[in-house]
mmCIF file of C-alpha atoms in Angstrom:
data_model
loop_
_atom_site.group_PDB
_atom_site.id
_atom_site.type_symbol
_atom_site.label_atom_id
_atom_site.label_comp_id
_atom_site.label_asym_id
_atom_site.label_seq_id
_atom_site.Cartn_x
_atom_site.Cartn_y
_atom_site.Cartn_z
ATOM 1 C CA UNK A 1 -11.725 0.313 -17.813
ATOM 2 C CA UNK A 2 -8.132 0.724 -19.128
ATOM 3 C CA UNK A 3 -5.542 -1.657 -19.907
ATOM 4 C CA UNK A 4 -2.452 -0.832 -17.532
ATOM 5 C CA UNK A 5 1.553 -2.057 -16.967
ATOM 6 C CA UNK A 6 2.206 -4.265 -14.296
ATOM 7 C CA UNK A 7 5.952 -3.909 -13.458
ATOM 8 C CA UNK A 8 7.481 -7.423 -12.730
ATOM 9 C CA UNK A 9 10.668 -5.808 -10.886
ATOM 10 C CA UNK A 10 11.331 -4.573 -7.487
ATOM 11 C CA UNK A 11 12.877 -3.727 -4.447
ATOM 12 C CA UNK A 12 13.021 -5.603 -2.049
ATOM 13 C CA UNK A 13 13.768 -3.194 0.370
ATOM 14 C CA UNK A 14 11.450 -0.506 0.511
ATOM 15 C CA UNK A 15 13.448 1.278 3.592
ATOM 16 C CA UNK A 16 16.313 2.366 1.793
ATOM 17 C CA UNK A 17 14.396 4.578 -0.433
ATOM 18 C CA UNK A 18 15.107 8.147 0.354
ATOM 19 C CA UNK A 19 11.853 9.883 -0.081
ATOM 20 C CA UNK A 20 11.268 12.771 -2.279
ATOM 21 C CA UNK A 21 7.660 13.535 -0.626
ATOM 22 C CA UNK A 22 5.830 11.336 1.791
ATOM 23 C CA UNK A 23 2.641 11.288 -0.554
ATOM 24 C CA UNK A 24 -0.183 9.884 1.060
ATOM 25 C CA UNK A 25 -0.168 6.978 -0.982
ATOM 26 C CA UNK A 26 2.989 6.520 -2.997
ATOM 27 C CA UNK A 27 6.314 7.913 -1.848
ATOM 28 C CA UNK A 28 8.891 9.058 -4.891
ATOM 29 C CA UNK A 29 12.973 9.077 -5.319
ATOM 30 C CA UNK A 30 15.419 9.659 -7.936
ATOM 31 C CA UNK A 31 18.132 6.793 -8.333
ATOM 32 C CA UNK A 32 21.318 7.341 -9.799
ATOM 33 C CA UNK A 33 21.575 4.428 -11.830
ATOM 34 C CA UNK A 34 25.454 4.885 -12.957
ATOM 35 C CA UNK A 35 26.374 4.829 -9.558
ATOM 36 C CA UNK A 36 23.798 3.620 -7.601
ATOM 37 C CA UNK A 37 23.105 6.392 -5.342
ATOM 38 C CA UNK A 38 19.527 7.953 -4.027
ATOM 39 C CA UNK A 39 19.748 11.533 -5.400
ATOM 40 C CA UNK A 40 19.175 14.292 -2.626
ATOM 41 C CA UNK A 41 16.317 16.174 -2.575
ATOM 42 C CA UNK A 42 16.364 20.150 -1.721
ATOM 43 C CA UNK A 43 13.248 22.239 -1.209
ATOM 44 C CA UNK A 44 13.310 25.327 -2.253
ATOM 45 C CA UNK A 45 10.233 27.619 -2.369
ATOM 46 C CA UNK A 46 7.492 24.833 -1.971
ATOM 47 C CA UNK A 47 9.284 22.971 -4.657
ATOM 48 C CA UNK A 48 11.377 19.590 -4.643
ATOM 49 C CA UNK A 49 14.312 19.362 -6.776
ATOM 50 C CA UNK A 50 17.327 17.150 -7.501
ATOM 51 C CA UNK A 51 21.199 17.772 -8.904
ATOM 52 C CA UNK A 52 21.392 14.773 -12.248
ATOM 53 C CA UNK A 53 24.847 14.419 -13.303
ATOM 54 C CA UNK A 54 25.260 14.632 -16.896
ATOM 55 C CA UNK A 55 25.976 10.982 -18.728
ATOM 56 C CA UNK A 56 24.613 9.595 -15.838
ATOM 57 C CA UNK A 57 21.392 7.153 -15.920
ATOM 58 C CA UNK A 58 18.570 6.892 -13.561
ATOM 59 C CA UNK A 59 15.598 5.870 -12.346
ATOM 60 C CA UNK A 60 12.094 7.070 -11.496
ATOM 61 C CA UNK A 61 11.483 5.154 -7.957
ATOM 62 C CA UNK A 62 8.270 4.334 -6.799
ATOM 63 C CA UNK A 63 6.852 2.795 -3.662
ATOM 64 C CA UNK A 64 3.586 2.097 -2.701
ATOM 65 C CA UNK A 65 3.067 2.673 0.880
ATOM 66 C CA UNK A 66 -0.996 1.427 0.846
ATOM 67 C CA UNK A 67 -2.536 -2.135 1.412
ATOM 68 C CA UNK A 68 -4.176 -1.797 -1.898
ATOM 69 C CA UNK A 69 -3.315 -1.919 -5.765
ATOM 70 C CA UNK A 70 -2.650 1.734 -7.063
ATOM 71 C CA UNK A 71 -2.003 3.351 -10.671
ATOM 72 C CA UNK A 72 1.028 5.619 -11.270
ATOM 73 C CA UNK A 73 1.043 7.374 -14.380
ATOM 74 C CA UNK A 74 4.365 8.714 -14.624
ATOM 75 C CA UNK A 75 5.390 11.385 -16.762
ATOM 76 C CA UNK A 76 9.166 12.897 -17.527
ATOM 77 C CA UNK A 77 9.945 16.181 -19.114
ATOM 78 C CA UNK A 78 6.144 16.137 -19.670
ATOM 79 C CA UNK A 79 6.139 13.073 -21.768
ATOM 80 C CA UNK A 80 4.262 9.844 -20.816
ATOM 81 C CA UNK A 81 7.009 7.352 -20.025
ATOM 82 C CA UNK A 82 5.209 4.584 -21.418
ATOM 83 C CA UNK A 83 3.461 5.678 -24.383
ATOM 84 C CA UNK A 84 5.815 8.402 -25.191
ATOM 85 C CA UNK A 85 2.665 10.728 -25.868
ATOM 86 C CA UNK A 86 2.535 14.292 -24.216
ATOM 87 C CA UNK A 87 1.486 13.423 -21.176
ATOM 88 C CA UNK A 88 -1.471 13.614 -19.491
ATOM 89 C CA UNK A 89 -2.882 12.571 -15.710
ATOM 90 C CA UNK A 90 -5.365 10.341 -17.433
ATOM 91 C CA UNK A 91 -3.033 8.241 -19.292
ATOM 92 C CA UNK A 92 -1.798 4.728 -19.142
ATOM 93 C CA UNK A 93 0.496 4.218 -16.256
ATOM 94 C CA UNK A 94 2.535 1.457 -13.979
ATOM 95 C CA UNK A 95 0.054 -0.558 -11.529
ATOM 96 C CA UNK A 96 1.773 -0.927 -8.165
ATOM 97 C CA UNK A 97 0.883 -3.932 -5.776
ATOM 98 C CA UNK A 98 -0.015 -3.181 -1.939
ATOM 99 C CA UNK A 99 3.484 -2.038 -0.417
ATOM 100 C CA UNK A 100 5.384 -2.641 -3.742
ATOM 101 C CA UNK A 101 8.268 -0.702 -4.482
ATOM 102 C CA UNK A 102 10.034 -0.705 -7.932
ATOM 103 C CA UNK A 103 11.810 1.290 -10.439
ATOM 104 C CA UNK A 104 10.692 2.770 -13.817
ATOM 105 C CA UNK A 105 14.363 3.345 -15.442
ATOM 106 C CA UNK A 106 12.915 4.205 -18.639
ATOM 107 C CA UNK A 107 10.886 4.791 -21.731
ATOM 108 C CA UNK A 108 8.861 1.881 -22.491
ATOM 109 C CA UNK A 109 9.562 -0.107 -25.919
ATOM 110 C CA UNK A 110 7.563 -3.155 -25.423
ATOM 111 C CA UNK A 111 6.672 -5.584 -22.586
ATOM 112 C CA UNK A 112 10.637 -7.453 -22.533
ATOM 113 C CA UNK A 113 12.486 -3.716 -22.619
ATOM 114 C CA UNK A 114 12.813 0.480 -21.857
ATOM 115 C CA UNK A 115 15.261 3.093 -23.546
ATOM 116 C CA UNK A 116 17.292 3.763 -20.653
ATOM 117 C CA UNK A 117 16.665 7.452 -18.681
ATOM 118 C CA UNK A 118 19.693 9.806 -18.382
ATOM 119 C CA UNK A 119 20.827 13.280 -17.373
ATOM 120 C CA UNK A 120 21.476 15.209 -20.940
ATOM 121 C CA UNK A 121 20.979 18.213 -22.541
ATOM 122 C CA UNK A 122 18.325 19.989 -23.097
ATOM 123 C CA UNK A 123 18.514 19.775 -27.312
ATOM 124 C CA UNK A 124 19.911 15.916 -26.559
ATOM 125 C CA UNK A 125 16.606 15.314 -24.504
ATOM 126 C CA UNK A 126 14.201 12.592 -25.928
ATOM 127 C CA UNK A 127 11.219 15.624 -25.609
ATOM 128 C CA UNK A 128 13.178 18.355 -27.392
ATOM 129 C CA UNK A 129 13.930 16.075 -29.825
ATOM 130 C CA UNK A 130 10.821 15.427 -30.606
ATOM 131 C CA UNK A 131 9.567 19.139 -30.570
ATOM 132 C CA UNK A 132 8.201 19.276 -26.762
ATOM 133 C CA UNK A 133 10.559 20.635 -25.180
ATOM 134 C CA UNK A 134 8.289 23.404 -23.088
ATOM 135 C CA UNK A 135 8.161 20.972 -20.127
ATOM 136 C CA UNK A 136 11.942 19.634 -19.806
ATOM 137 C CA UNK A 137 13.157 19.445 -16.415
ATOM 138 C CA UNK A 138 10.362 18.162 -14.466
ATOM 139 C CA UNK A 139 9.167 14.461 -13.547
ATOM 140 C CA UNK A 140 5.404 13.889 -12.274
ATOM 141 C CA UNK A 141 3.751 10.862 -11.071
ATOM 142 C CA UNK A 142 0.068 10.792 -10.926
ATOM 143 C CA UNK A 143 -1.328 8.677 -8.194
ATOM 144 C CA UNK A 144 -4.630 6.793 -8.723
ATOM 145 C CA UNK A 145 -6.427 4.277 -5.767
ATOM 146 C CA UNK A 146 -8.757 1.412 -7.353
ATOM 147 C CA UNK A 147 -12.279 1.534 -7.591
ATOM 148 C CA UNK A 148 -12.781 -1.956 -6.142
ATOM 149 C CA UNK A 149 -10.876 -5.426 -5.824
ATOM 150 C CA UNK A 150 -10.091 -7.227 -8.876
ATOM 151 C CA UNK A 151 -11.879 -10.330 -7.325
ATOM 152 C CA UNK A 152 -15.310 -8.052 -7.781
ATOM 153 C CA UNK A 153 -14.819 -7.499 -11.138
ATOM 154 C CA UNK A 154 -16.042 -9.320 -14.534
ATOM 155 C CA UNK A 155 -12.716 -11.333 -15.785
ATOM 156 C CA UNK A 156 -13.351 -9.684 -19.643
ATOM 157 C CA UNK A 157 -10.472 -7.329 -20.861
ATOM 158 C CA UNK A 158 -10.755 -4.412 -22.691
ATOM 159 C CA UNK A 159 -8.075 -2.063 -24.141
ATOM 160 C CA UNK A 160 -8.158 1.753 -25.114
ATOM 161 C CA UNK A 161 -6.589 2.993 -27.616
ATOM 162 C CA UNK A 162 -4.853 6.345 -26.837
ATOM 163 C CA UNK A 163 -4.765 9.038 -29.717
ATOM 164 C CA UNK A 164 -1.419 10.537 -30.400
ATOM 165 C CA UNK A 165 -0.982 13.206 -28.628
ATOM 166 C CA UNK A 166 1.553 14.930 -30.094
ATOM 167 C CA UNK A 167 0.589 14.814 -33.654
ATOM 168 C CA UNK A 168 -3.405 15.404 -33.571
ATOM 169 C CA UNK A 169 -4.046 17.847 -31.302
ATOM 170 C CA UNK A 170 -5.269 21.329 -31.910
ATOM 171 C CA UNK A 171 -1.411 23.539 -31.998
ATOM 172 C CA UNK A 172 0.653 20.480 -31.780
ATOM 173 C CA UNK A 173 2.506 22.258 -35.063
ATOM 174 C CA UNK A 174 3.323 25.776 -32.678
ATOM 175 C CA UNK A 175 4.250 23.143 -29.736
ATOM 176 C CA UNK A 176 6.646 21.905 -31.287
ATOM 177 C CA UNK A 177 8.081 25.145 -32.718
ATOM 178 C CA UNK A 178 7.837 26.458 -29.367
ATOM 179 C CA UNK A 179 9.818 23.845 -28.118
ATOM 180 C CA UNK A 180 12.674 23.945 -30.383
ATOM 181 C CA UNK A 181 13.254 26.994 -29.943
ATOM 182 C CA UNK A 182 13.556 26.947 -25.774
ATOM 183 C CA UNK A 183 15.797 23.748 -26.923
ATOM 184 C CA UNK A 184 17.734 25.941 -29.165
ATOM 185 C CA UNK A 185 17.817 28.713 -26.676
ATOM 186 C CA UNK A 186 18.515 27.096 -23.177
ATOM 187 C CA UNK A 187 21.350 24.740 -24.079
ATOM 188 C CA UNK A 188 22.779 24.183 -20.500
ATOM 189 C CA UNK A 189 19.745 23.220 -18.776
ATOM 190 C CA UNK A 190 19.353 19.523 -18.215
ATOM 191 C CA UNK A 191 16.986 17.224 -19.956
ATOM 192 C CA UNK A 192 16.200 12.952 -19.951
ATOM 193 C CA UNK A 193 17.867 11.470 -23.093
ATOM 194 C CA UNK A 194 16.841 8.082 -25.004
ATOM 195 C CA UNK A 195 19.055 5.520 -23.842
ATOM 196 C CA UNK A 196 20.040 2.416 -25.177
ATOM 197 C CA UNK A 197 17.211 -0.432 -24.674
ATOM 198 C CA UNK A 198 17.682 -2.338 -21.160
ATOM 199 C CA UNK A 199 15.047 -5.358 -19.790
ATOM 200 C CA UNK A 200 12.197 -4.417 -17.597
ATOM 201 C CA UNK A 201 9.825 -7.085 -18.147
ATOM 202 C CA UNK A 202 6.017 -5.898 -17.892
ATOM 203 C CA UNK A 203 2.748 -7.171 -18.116
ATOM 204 C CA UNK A 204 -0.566 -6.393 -18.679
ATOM 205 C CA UNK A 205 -3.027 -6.199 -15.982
ATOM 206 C CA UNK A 206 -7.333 -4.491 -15.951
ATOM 207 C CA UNK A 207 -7.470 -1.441 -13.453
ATOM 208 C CA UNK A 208 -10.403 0.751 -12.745
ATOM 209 C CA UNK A 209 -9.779 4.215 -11.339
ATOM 210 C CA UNK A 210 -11.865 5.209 -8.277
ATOM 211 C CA UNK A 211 -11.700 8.615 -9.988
ATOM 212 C CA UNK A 212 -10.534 10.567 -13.020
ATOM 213 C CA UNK A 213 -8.831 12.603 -10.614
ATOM 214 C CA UNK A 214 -5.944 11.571 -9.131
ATOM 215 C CA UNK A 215 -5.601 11.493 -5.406
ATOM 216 C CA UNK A 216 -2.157 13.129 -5.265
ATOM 217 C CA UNK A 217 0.610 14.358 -8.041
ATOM 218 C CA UNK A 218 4.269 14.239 -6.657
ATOM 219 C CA UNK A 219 6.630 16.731 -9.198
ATOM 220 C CA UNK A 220 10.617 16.612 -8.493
ATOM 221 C CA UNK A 221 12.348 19.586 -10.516
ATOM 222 C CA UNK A 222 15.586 18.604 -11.751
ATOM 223 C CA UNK A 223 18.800 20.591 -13.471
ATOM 224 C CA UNK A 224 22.656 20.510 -13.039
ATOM 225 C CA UNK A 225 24.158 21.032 -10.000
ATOM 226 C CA UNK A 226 25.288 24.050 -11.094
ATOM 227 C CA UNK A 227 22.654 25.385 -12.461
ATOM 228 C CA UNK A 228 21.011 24.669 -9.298
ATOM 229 C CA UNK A 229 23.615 26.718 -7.439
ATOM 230 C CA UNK A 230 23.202 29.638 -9.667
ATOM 231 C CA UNK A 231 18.833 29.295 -8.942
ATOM 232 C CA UNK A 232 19.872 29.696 -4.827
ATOM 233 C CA UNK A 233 18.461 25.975 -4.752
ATOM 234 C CA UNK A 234 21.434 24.658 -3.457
ATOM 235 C CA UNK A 235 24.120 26.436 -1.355
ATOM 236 C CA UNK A 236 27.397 27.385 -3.219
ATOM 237 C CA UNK A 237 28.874 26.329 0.397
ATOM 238 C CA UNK A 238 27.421 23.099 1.670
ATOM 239 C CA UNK A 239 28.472 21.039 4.816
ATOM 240 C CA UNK A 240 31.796 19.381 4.313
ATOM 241 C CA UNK A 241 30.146 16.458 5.551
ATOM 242 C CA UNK A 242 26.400 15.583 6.549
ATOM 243 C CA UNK A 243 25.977 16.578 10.143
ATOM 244 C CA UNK A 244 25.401 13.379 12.492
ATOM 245 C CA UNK A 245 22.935 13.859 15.872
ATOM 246 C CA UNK A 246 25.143 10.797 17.282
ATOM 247 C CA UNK A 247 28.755 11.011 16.337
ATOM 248 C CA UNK A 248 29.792 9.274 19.470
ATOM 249 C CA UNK A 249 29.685 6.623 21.689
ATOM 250 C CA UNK A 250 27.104 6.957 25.225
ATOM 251 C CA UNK A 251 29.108 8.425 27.637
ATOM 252 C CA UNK A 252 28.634 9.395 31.299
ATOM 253 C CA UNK A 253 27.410 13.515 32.121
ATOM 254 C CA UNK A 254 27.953 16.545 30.044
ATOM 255 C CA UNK A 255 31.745 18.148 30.552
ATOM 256 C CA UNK A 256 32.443 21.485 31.196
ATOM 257 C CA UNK A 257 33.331 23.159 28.177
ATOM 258 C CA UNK A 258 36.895 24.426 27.778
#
């Protein structure tokens, strides 16, 4: 049994949400939080990615598209965005109520507050700058279902206590070195800095995983625009405007054409 985050916030419209991948169980967007906007998503080669606008904050959105409880351990630049480890699938996560959508805008401080997500540099990123920077550029979010309904369970509570990830393992030393040097050497690519702290009120809540695999993992690549462009991810000559199917009115038969 592990000890999970129970977000407090969220949307109350789930439909707006411009999906990233229509997971089975929980769909996934990007949200421009500077501006408000759901960030596009291109496919490119069996991958998803999205254009972050340096400066700019945002936020990982999540919504839950099941009748049931599930567990999304979320991870950015390949750090766990709550405990800040090096993340892994089997790691704490956010618990998401049946058909709950929210927003996880950051990295978690305590249970009142986050450090705020946004599009930096790579050496300005909160995983280069603490010698991980290997994984920069990606966000993942590890879906578990629930063994069985809280109501079955015993009402104890346990809580496990995660090693750190980043300074015990076996080659954490050469990670790190690793990582400062692709920091060192790749200074245009994008990266998620450490924001200021901003509320997102949490609790704890007991979760049991129906397995220690997760049923699905949804990964959004991100860069710059223009780095994007120069990748053939995005076209250097886009629509001028988004094509409509309906730009007009009903009207009676089809016209001859001039």
């Amino acid at each position: 049994m592990r000890l999970a985050v129970s977000l407090f916030a969220a949307l109350a419209l789930a439909g707006c949400v411009q999906l990233a991948d229509a997971g089975v169980r929980v769909d996934v967007s990007l949200v421009d939080r500077s501006t408000g906007e759901i960030l596009d998503i291109y496919r490119h080669r069996g991958r998803l990615y999205v254009a972050g606008n340096p400066g700019n904050r945002y936020a990982v959105s999540l919504h839950n598209k099941t009748a049931a409880r599930v567990l999304t351990v979320v991870s950015v630049d390949g750090v766990n965005a709550i405990s800040g480890q090096t993340a892994s699938a089997g790691q704490t996560g956010y618990v998401l109520a049946p058909w709950q959508s929210t927003e996880v805008s950051g990295w978690r401080k305590s249970m009142d507050e986050v450090a705020a997500f946004y599009f930096t540099s790579l050496d300005d990123s909160y995983a280069a700058r603490t010698g991980r920077a290997a994984n920069v550029g990606v966000i993942g979010v590890a879906v578990f279902p629930e063994a069985e309904p809280p109501a079955a369970r015993a009402p104890a509570i346990s809580q496990e206590v995660e090693r750190d990830a980043h300074s015990d393992q076996p080659g954490a030393a050469a990670a790190r070195a690793t990582g400062e040097a692709l920091a060192k050497s790749a200074p245009s690519r994008l990266g998620t800095g450490h924001g200021e702290r901003i509320d997102a009120p949490a609790r704890h809540t007991e979760f049991v995983r129906a397995s220690a695999t997760p049923s699905e993992i949804i990964t959004i690549h991100y860069d710059s625009r223009a780095n994007l462009i120069a990748q053939g991810v995005i076209s250097a000559h886009p629509y001028r405007t988004r094509p409509n199917p309906f730009p007009a009115a009903p009207g009676g038969f089809a016209p001859d054409p001039k």
